[in-house]
Amino acid sequence: MAKRISLHEFQAGLARRLAEARDNRAAALLAVQAGNQNWLVDLTEAGEILSVPTLAPVPLSQPWFRGLASVRGNLFGVVDFAAFHGDKPIPPAGQARLQLVGAKHNLNCALLVSRALGLRSLEDFEPIPGSADESSPWVGEKLQDARGHAWTRLKVQDLLNHSRFLDAAFT
């Protein structure tokens, strides 16, 4: 027979579980690789991960601006995140993925990444002391995992607001 609990106990338990879920989600990170760099994106900022659809090139744009992608009837500007950082361009096939990062900020923007590596917890990393990169404010804290691999936290809002990222026109 099912155990009976009072409404008060049920609500208290539900509130506790919701708070724990919120705490776990805040510590969750999406791990992606762009070229030779490993990036961690807060799950609250991560957006959707998709296979790369056909990209329509945009003439007279920066080489790192790969074009436009139609996602469920909406156009998204696609930035090759590795090429944006001076690495080799990512071929939009195989394990490459689009990460829709601008939806939370009402921007139809996607990052082309080499591959998605799944979810990670902040507790799995140790901070690496070092200097901040003044020219790239979207580059966050440097971290290291248990295997010694270096990771960088991506500050999505700082990236989306940076003038270099916003100016995709070829000059």
Short mmCIF file of N, CA and C in Angstrom, two decimals:
data_model
loop_
_atom_site.label_atom_id
_atom_site.label_comp_id
_atom_site.label_asym_id
_atom_site.label_seq_id
_atom_site.Cartn_x
_atom_site.Cartn_y
_atom_site.Cartn_z
N MET A 1 0.83 -1.16 0.00
CA MET A 1 0.00 0.00 0.00
C MET A 1 0.89 1.24 0.00
N ALA A 2 0.49 2.26 -0.71
CA ALA A 2 1.27 3.49 -0.84
C ALA A 2 1.30 4.25 0.48
N LYS A 3 2.46 4.81 0.79
CA LYS A 3 2.61 5.59 2.01
C LYS A 3 1.92 6.93 1.83
N ARG A 4 1.17 7.35 2.79
CA ARG A 4 0.48 8.64 2.73
C ARG A 4 1.36 9.69 3.40
N ILE A 5 1.47 10.83 2.71
CA ILE A 5 2.18 11.96 3.30
C ILE A 5 1.29 13.19 3.21
N SER A 6 1.57 14.12 4.06
CA SER A 6 0.75 15.33 4.05
C SER A 6 1.15 16.22 2.88
N LEU A 7 0.27 17.12 2.53
CA LEU A 7 0.54 18.07 1.45
C LEU A 7 1.76 18.92 1.79
N HIS A 8 1.91 19.29 3.03
CA HIS A 8 3.05 20.10 3.47
C HIS A 8 4.37 19.34 3.24
N GLU A 9 4.41 18.06 3.62
CA GLU A 9 5.61 17.24 3.41
C GLU A 9 5.91 17.10 1.92
N PHE A 10 4.88 16.87 1.12
CA PHE A 10 5.05 16.74 -0.33
C PHE A 10 5.64 18.02 -0.93
N GLN A 11 5.09 19.18 -0.55
CA GLN A 11 5.58 20.45 -1.08
C GLN A 11 7.02 20.72 -0.64
N ALA A 12 7.34 20.41 0.60
CA ALA A 12 8.70 20.62 1.10
C ALA A 12 9.69 19.73 0.34
N GLY A 13 9.32 18.48 0.13
CA GLY A 13 10.18 17.57 -0.62
C GLY A 13 10.36 18.01 -2.07
N LEU A 14 9.27 18.46 -2.67
CA LEU A 14 9.34 18.93 -4.05
C LEU A 14 10.22 20.17 -4.16
N ALA A 15 10.08 21.10 -3.24
CA ALA A 15 10.91 22.31 -3.24
C ALA A 15 12.38 21.96 -3.08
N ARG A 16 12.69 21.00 -2.21
CA ARG A 16 14.07 20.57 -2.00
C ARG A 16 14.65 19.95 -3.27
N ARG A 17 13.88 19.08 -3.93
CA ARG A 17 14.36 18.43 -5.16
C ARG A 17 14.57 19.45 -6.28
N LEU A 18 13.68 20.43 -6.39
CA LEU A 18 13.84 21.49 -7.40
C LEU A 18 15.09 22.32 -7.14
N ALA A 19 15.34 22.63 -5.88
CA ALA A 19 16.55 23.41 -5.54
C ALA A 19 17.80 22.61 -5.86
N GLU A 20 17.82 21.33 -5.57
CA GLU A 20 18.98 20.48 -5.89
C GLU A 20 19.18 20.40 -7.39
N ALA A 21 18.10 20.26 -8.14
CA ALA A 21 18.21 20.19 -9.60
C ALA A 21 18.76 21.50 -10.15
N ARG A 22 18.32 22.62 -9.62
CA ARG A 22 18.81 23.92 -10.05
C ARG A 22 20.30 24.05 -9.76
N ASP A 23 20.74 23.59 -8.58
CA ASP A 23 22.15 23.65 -8.22
C ASP A 23 22.99 22.78 -9.15
N ASN A 24 22.52 21.58 -9.47
CA ASN A 24 23.26 20.68 -10.36
C ASN A 24 23.35 21.26 -11.76
N ARG A 25 22.28 21.88 -12.24
CA ARG A 25 22.28 22.44 -13.58
C ARG A 25 23.23 23.62 -13.66
N ALA A 26 23.32 24.41 -12.61
CA ALA A 26 24.21 25.56 -12.60
C ALA A 26 25.66 25.13 -12.66
N ALA A 27 26.00 23.96 -12.11
CA ALA A 27 27.37 23.48 -12.11
C ALA A 27 27.68 22.67 -13.36
N ALA A 28 26.67 22.38 -14.18
CA ALA A 28 26.87 21.57 -15.36
C ALA A 28 27.46 22.40 -16.50
N LEU A 29 28.39 21.80 -17.21
CA LEU A 29 29.06 22.46 -18.32
C LEU A 29 28.98 21.58 -19.55
N LEU A 30 28.83 22.21 -20.71
CA LEU A 30 28.89 21.49 -21.97
C LEU A 30 30.31 21.59 -22.47
N ALA A 31 30.91 20.46 -22.78
CA ALA A 31 32.28 20.41 -23.28
C ALA A 31 32.25 20.28 -24.80
N VAL A 32 32.98 21.17 -25.48
CA VAL A 32 33.12 21.11 -26.93
C VAL A 32 34.58 21.29 -27.30
N GLN A 33 34.92 20.81 -28.47
CA GLN A 33 36.26 21.01 -29.00
C GLN A 33 36.12 21.84 -30.27
N ALA A 34 36.94 22.88 -30.38
CA ALA A 34 36.98 23.72 -31.58
C ALA A 34 38.43 23.78 -32.03
N GLY A 35 38.73 23.07 -33.10
CA GLY A 35 40.12 22.97 -33.52
C GLY A 35 40.91 22.21 -32.48
N ASN A 36 41.98 22.83 -31.99
CA ASN A 36 42.83 22.19 -30.98
C ASN A 36 42.50 22.61 -29.56
N GLN A 37 41.44 23.38 -29.37
CA GLN A 37 41.11 23.89 -28.05
C GLN A 37 39.86 23.22 -27.49
N ASN A 38 39.90 22.98 -26.19
CA ASN A 38 38.75 22.45 -25.47
C ASN A 38 38.06 23.60 -24.75
N TRP A 39 36.75 23.67 -24.90
CA TRP A 39 35.96 24.76 -24.32
C TRP A 39 34.88 24.19 -23.42
N LEU A 40 34.56 24.93 -22.37
CA LEU A 40 33.46 24.59 -21.47
C LEU A 40 32.47 25.74 -21.49
N VAL A 41 31.21 25.40 -21.72
CA VAL A 41 30.15 26.40 -21.79
C VAL A 41 29.13 26.08 -20.71
N ASP A 42 28.79 27.09 -19.90
CA ASP A 42 27.75 26.88 -18.89
C ASP A 42 26.50 26.37 -19.58
N LEU A 43 25.90 25.35 -19.02
CA LEU A 43 24.73 24.74 -19.64
C LEU A 43 23.59 25.74 -19.80
N THR A 44 23.50 26.71 -18.92
CA THR A 44 22.46 27.72 -19.03
C THR A 44 22.68 28.62 -20.25
N GLU A 45 23.92 28.67 -20.78
CA GLU A 45 24.26 29.49 -21.94
C GLU A 45 24.45 28.66 -23.19
N ALA A 46 24.48 27.35 -23.05
CA ALA A 46 24.95 26.48 -24.13
C ALA A 46 24.05 26.46 -25.36
N GLY A 47 22.78 26.46 -25.20
CA GLY A 47 21.91 26.34 -26.36
C GLY A 47 21.92 24.92 -26.91
N GLU A 48 21.33 24.77 -28.04
CA GLU A 48 21.14 23.48 -28.67
C GLU A 48 22.37 23.07 -29.47
N ILE A 49 22.63 21.77 -29.55
CA ILE A 49 23.70 21.21 -30.37
C ILE A 49 23.04 20.44 -31.51
N LEU A 50 23.48 20.74 -32.75
CA LEU A 50 22.88 20.10 -33.93
C LEU A 50 23.95 19.58 -34.88
N SER A 51 23.56 18.62 -35.70
CA SER A 51 24.42 18.26 -36.83
C SER A 51 24.46 19.47 -37.76
N VAL A 52 25.53 19.59 -38.52
CA VAL A 52 25.70 20.76 -39.37
C VAL A 52 24.83 20.63 -40.62
N PRO A 53 23.87 21.54 -40.81
CA PRO A 53 23.07 21.52 -42.04
C PRO A 53 23.88 22.17 -43.17
N THR A 54 23.28 22.24 -44.33
CA THR A 54 23.92 22.93 -45.44
C THR A 54 24.09 24.40 -45.10
N LEU A 55 25.28 24.92 -45.35
CA LEU A 55 25.57 26.32 -45.06
C LEU A 55 25.57 27.12 -46.35
N ALA A 56 24.88 28.24 -46.34
CA ALA A 56 24.85 29.14 -47.49
C ALA A 56 25.94 30.19 -47.27
N PRO A 57 26.94 30.23 -48.16
CA PRO A 57 28.02 31.19 -47.97
C PRO A 57 27.53 32.63 -48.11
N VAL A 58 28.22 33.53 -47.42
CA VAL A 58 27.90 34.95 -47.48
C VAL A 58 29.11 35.65 -48.10
N PRO A 59 28.94 36.27 -49.28
CA PRO A 59 30.08 36.93 -49.91
C PRO A 59 30.56 38.14 -49.09
N LEU A 60 31.82 38.46 -49.25
CA LEU A 60 32.46 39.61 -48.61
C LEU A 60 32.38 39.56 -47.09
N SER A 61 32.50 38.35 -46.55
CA SER A 61 32.53 38.19 -45.09
C SER A 61 33.88 37.61 -44.67
N GLN A 62 34.16 37.72 -43.40
CA GLN A 62 35.41 37.18 -42.86
C GLN A 62 35.49 35.68 -43.13
N PRO A 63 36.70 35.13 -43.28
CA PRO A 63 36.82 33.69 -43.51
C PRO A 63 36.23 32.84 -42.39
N TRP A 64 36.22 33.36 -41.17
CA TRP A 64 35.67 32.60 -40.05
C TRP A 64 34.14 32.63 -40.01
N PHE A 65 33.53 33.53 -40.78
CA PHE A 65 32.07 33.54 -40.87
C PHE A 65 31.68 32.59 -41.97
N ARG A 66 31.19 31.41 -41.62
CA ARG A 66 30.98 30.33 -42.58
C ARG A 66 29.70 30.46 -43.38
N GLY A 67 28.80 31.32 -42.96
CA GLY A 67 27.59 31.52 -43.74
C GLY A 67 26.34 31.43 -42.88
N LEU A 68 25.25 31.10 -43.55
CA LEU A 68 23.95 31.01 -42.90
C LEU A 68 23.44 29.58 -42.93
N ALA A 69 22.79 29.20 -41.85
CA ALA A 69 22.18 27.87 -41.76
C ALA A 69 20.70 28.05 -41.44
N SER A 70 19.87 27.25 -42.07
CA SER A 70 18.45 27.27 -41.76
C SER A 70 18.18 26.19 -40.72
N VAL A 71 17.68 26.62 -39.57
CA VAL A 71 17.35 25.69 -38.49
C VAL A 71 15.86 25.86 -38.19
N ARG A 72 15.09 24.86 -38.58
CA ARG A 72 13.64 24.89 -38.41
C ARG A 72 13.03 26.17 -38.96
N GLY A 73 13.51 26.60 -40.13
CA GLY A 73 12.96 27.77 -40.81
C GLY A 73 13.52 29.10 -40.35
N ASN A 74 14.44 29.10 -39.40
CA ASN A 74 15.08 30.34 -38.94
C ASN A 74 16.53 30.36 -39.41
N LEU A 75 16.99 31.53 -39.85
CA LEU A 75 18.37 31.66 -40.31
C LEU A 75 19.29 31.98 -39.14
N PHE A 76 20.42 31.28 -39.09
CA PHE A 76 21.43 31.49 -38.06
C PHE A 76 22.76 31.80 -38.74
N GLY A 77 23.44 32.84 -38.28
CA GLY A 77 24.79 33.12 -38.72
C GLY A 77 25.72 32.11 -38.06
N VAL A 78 26.62 31.52 -38.87
CA VAL A 78 27.50 30.46 -38.37
C VAL A 78 28.94 30.96 -38.35
N VAL A 79 29.54 30.91 -37.17
CA VAL A 79 30.93 31.30 -36.98
C VAL A 79 31.76 30.05 -36.71
N ASP A 80 32.80 29.86 -37.51
CA ASP A 80 33.75 28.77 -37.29
C ASP A 80 34.59 29.19 -36.08
N PHE A 81 34.33 28.58 -34.94
CA PHE A 81 34.95 29.03 -33.70
C PHE A 81 36.46 28.78 -33.69
N ALA A 82 36.92 27.75 -34.35
CA ALA A 82 38.37 27.50 -34.42
C ALA A 82 39.03 28.56 -35.30
N ALA A 83 38.47 28.82 -36.47
CA ALA A 83 39.04 29.83 -37.38
C ALA A 83 38.98 31.22 -36.76
N PHE A 84 37.95 31.49 -35.98
CA PHE A 84 37.83 32.77 -35.30
C PHE A 84 39.02 33.00 -34.36
N HIS A 85 39.57 31.92 -33.82
CA HIS A 85 40.73 32.01 -32.93
C HIS A 85 42.05 31.76 -33.65
N GLY A 86 42.03 31.79 -34.98
CA GLY A 86 43.27 31.65 -35.75
C GLY A 86 43.69 30.22 -36.02
N ASP A 87 42.85 29.26 -35.71
CA ASP A 87 43.15 27.85 -35.98
C ASP A 87 42.67 27.49 -37.38
N LYS A 88 42.92 26.26 -37.81
CA LYS A 88 42.45 25.79 -39.11
C LYS A 88 40.92 25.75 -39.13
N PRO A 89 40.31 26.05 -40.29
CA PRO A 89 38.84 25.96 -40.39
C PRO A 89 38.35 24.53 -40.13
N ILE A 90 37.17 24.45 -39.58
CA ILE A 90 36.56 23.16 -39.27
C ILE A 90 35.73 22.70 -40.47
N PRO A 91 35.99 21.50 -41.00
CA PRO A 91 35.12 21.00 -42.06
C PRO A 91 33.73 20.72 -41.50
N PRO A 92 32.67 21.21 -42.16
CA PRO A 92 31.31 21.04 -41.62
C PRO A 92 30.73 19.65 -41.90
N ALA A 93 31.46 18.62 -41.53
CA ALA A 93 31.03 17.24 -41.75
C ALA A 93 31.57 16.37 -40.63
N GLY A 94 31.21 15.09 -40.66
CA GLY A 94 31.70 14.17 -39.64
C GLY A 94 31.17 14.50 -38.27
N GLN A 95 32.07 14.68 -37.31
CA GLN A 95 31.67 14.95 -35.93
C GLN A 95 31.41 16.43 -35.66
N ALA A 96 31.60 17.28 -36.63
CA ALA A 96 31.37 18.72 -36.44
C ALA A 96 29.91 18.96 -36.06
N ARG A 97 29.71 19.98 -35.22
CA ARG A 97 28.38 20.31 -34.74
C ARG A 97 28.19 21.81 -34.72
N LEU A 98 26.92 22.22 -34.77
CA LEU A 98 26.55 23.61 -34.56
C LEU A 98 26.05 23.74 -33.14
N GLN A 99 26.54 24.74 -32.46
CA GLN A 99 26.05 25.06 -31.13
C GLN A 99 25.33 26.39 -31.22
N LEU A 100 24.02 26.37 -31.01
CA LEU A 100 23.22 27.59 -31.09
C LEU A 100 23.38 28.36 -29.78
N VAL A 101 24.26 29.34 -29.78
CA VAL A 101 24.60 30.04 -28.54
C VAL A 101 23.82 31.33 -28.32
N GLY A 102 23.22 31.88 -29.34
CA GLY A 102 22.60 33.19 -29.19
C GLY A 102 21.13 33.20 -28.83
N ALA A 103 20.48 32.06 -28.77
CA ALA A 103 19.03 32.02 -28.56
C ALA A 103 18.62 32.70 -27.26
N LYS A 104 19.36 32.48 -26.19
CA LYS A 104 19.04 33.09 -24.90
C LYS A 104 19.13 34.62 -24.97
N HIS A 105 19.94 35.12 -25.87
CA HIS A 105 20.16 36.57 -26.00
C HIS A 105 19.45 37.15 -27.22
N ASN A 106 18.49 36.40 -27.77
CA ASN A 106 17.72 36.82 -28.95
C ASN A 106 18.61 37.12 -30.16
N LEU A 107 19.66 36.34 -30.33
CA LEU A 107 20.53 36.43 -31.50
C LEU A 107 20.55 35.08 -32.19
N ASN A 108 20.36 35.09 -33.47
CA ASN A 108 20.40 33.84 -34.23
C ASN A 108 21.84 33.59 -34.66
N CYS A 109 22.60 33.06 -33.72
CA CYS A 109 24.02 32.84 -33.92
C CYS A 109 24.37 31.41 -33.53
N ALA A 110 25.26 30.79 -34.31
CA ALA A 110 25.70 29.44 -34.02
C ALA A 110 27.22 29.37 -34.16
N LEU A 111 27.82 28.55 -33.31
CA LEU A 111 29.25 28.29 -33.40
C LEU A 111 29.45 26.94 -34.04
N LEU A 112 30.32 26.88 -35.04
CA LEU A 112 30.72 25.61 -35.63
C LEU A 112 31.88 25.09 -34.80
N VAL A 113 31.69 23.92 -34.19
CA VAL A 113 32.72 23.30 -33.36
C VAL A 113 33.11 21.95 -33.96
N SER A 114 34.31 21.49 -33.65
CA SER A 114 34.80 20.22 -34.19
C SER A 114 33.98 19.04 -33.71
N ARG A 115 33.60 19.09 -32.42
CA ARG A 115 32.74 18.03 -31.88
C ARG A 115 32.26 18.41 -30.49
N ALA A 116 31.14 17.84 -30.12
CA ALA A 116 30.61 17.99 -28.78
C ALA A 116 31.12 16.83 -27.94
N LEU A 117 31.59 17.13 -26.74
CA LEU A 117 32.21 16.11 -25.88
C LEU A 117 31.35 15.72 -24.69
N GLY A 118 30.14 16.27 -24.61
CA GLY A 118 29.23 15.88 -23.54
C GLY A 118 29.22 16.83 -22.37
N LEU A 119 28.56 16.40 -21.31
CA LEU A 119 28.41 17.23 -20.12
C LEU A 119 29.53 16.93 -19.13
N ARG A 120 29.95 17.98 -18.44
CA ARG A 120 30.97 17.87 -17.41
C ARG A 120 30.48 18.63 -16.17
N SER A 121 31.06 18.31 -15.06
CA SER A 121 30.76 19.00 -13.82
C SER A 121 31.95 19.88 -13.46
N LEU A 122 31.68 21.03 -12.90
CA LEU A 122 32.73 21.95 -12.51
C LEU A 122 33.68 21.30 -11.49
N GLU A 123 33.16 20.38 -10.69
CA GLU A 123 33.99 19.70 -9.69
C GLU A 123 35.07 18.81 -10.33
N ASP A 124 34.95 18.51 -11.62
CA ASP A 124 35.92 17.65 -12.30
C ASP A 124 37.17 18.41 -12.74
N PHE A 125 37.24 19.71 -12.44
CA PHE A 125 38.34 20.54 -12.94
C PHE A 125 39.04 21.28 -11.82
N GLU A 126 40.30 21.56 -12.05
CA GLU A 126 41.11 22.39 -11.16
C GLU A 126 41.48 23.66 -11.91
N PRO A 127 41.44 24.81 -11.26
CA PRO A 127 41.83 26.05 -11.93
C PRO A 127 43.33 26.05 -12.26
N ILE A 128 43.67 26.65 -13.40
CA ILE A 128 45.06 26.85 -13.79
C ILE A 128 45.35 28.33 -13.59
N PRO A 129 46.28 28.66 -12.70
CA PRO A 129 46.59 30.08 -12.52
C PRO A 129 47.20 30.65 -13.79
N GLY A 130 46.82 31.85 -14.12
CA GLY A 130 47.36 32.49 -15.31
C GLY A 130 46.76 33.86 -15.52
N SER A 131 47.29 34.52 -16.51
CA SER A 131 46.82 35.88 -16.78
C SER A 131 45.60 35.83 -17.70
N ALA A 132 44.74 36.81 -17.50
CA ALA A 132 43.55 36.94 -18.34
C ALA A 132 43.95 37.57 -19.68
N ASP A 133 43.24 37.20 -20.72
CA ASP A 133 43.49 37.75 -22.04
C ASP A 133 42.62 38.98 -22.24
N GLU A 134 43.23 40.15 -22.18
CA GLU A 134 42.49 41.41 -22.28
C GLU A 134 41.84 41.59 -23.65
N SER A 135 42.47 41.09 -24.72
CA SER A 135 41.94 41.29 -26.07
C SER A 135 40.77 40.36 -26.38
N SER A 136 40.59 39.33 -25.60
CA SER A 136 39.51 38.37 -25.81
C SER A 136 38.72 38.19 -24.52
N PRO A 137 37.81 39.11 -24.21
CA PRO A 137 37.09 39.03 -22.94
C PRO A 137 36.16 37.83 -22.82
N TRP A 138 35.88 37.15 -23.91
CA TRP A 138 35.03 35.96 -23.86
C TRP A 138 35.80 34.74 -23.37
N VAL A 139 37.12 34.84 -23.32
CA VAL A 139 37.94 33.74 -22.83
C VAL A 139 37.95 33.81 -21.31
N GLY A 140 37.35 32.81 -20.71
CA GLY A 140 37.22 32.79 -19.26
C GLY A 140 38.33 32.03 -18.58
N GLU A 141 37.97 31.50 -17.45
CA GLU A 141 38.90 30.79 -16.59
C GLU A 141 39.52 29.58 -17.30
N LYS A 142 40.82 29.39 -17.07
CA LYS A 142 41.53 28.22 -17.60
C LYS A 142 41.45 27.12 -16.54
N LEU A 143 41.12 25.91 -16.98
CA LEU A 143 40.96 24.78 -16.08
C LEU A 143 41.72 23.57 -16.60
N GLN A 144 41.91 22.60 -15.72
CA GLN A 144 42.59 21.37 -16.10
C GLN A 144 41.80 20.21 -15.54
N ASP A 145 41.62 19.15 -16.36
CA ASP A 145 40.89 17.98 -15.88
C ASP A 145 41.87 16.99 -15.24
N ALA A 146 41.37 15.87 -14.77
CA ALA A 146 42.19 14.88 -14.07
C ALA A 146 43.26 14.26 -14.98
N ARG A 147 43.04 14.28 -16.27
CA ARG A 147 44.01 13.74 -17.23
C ARG A 147 45.07 14.75 -17.64
N GLY A 148 44.94 15.97 -17.14
CA GLY A 148 45.91 17.01 -17.47
C GLY A 148 45.58 17.81 -18.71
N HIS A 149 44.40 17.60 -19.28
CA HIS A 149 43.99 18.35 -20.46
C HIS A 149 43.53 19.76 -20.06
N ALA A 150 43.93 20.74 -20.84
CA ALA A 150 43.56 22.13 -20.58
C ALA A 150 42.19 22.43 -21.18
N TRP A 151 41.41 23.23 -20.46
CA TRP A 151 40.08 23.65 -20.87
C TRP A 151 39.94 25.14 -20.62
N THR A 152 39.09 25.77 -21.41
CA THR A 152 38.82 27.20 -21.24
C THR A 152 37.32 27.39 -21.14
N ARG A 153 36.91 28.19 -20.16
CA ARG A 153 35.49 28.51 -20.05
C ARG A 153 35.15 29.62 -21.02
N LEU A 154 34.07 29.44 -21.73
CA LEU A 154 33.60 30.43 -22.70
C LEU A 154 32.56 31.32 -22.05
N LYS A 155 32.78 32.62 -22.12
CA LYS A 155 31.79 33.58 -21.64
C LYS A 155 30.96 34.01 -22.85
N VAL A 156 29.84 33.34 -23.03
CA VAL A 156 29.02 33.50 -24.24
C VAL A 156 28.57 34.94 -24.43
N GLN A 157 28.06 35.56 -23.40
CA GLN A 157 27.55 36.92 -23.56
C GLN A 157 28.66 37.89 -23.96
N ASP A 158 29.85 37.73 -23.39
CA ASP A 158 30.98 38.59 -23.76
C ASP A 158 31.38 38.37 -25.22
N LEU A 159 31.30 37.12 -25.68
CA LEU A 159 31.60 36.83 -27.08
C LEU A 159 30.57 37.48 -27.98
N LEU A 160 29.30 37.31 -27.67
CA LEU A 160 28.23 37.84 -28.52
C LEU A 160 28.21 39.36 -28.57
N ASN A 161 28.77 40.01 -27.56
CA ASN A 161 28.78 41.48 -27.51
C ASN A 161 30.09 42.09 -28.00
N HIS A 162 31.06 41.27 -28.34
CA HIS A 162 32.37 41.81 -28.74
C HIS A 162 32.33 42.33 -30.18
N SER A 163 32.94 43.48 -30.40
CA SER A 163 32.89 44.13 -31.72
C SER A 163 33.53 43.27 -32.80
N ARG A 164 34.61 42.56 -32.50
CA ARG A 164 35.26 41.70 -33.51
C ARG A 164 34.33 40.57 -33.95
N PHE A 165 33.60 40.00 -32.99
CA PHE A 165 32.68 38.91 -33.30
C PHE A 165 31.49 39.43 -34.12
N LEU A 166 31.03 40.63 -33.80
CA LEU A 166 29.87 41.20 -34.47
C LEU A 166 30.18 41.71 -35.87
N ASP A 167 31.44 41.99 -36.16
CA ASP A 167 31.82 42.56 -37.46
C ASP A 167 32.35 41.46 -38.37
N ALA A 168 31.45 40.78 -39.03
CA ALA A 168 31.82 39.67 -39.91
C ALA A 168 32.09 40.13 -41.34
N ALA A 169 31.98 41.41 -41.61
CA ALA A 169 32.23 41.93 -42.96
C ALA A 169 33.72 41.89 -43.27
N PHE A 170 34.07 41.49 -44.46
CA PHE A 170 35.46 41.44 -44.89
C PHE A 170 35.95 42.86 -45.11
N THR A 171 37.08 43.19 -44.50
CA THR A 171 37.63 44.54 -44.66
C THR A 171 38.98 44.52 -45.29
#
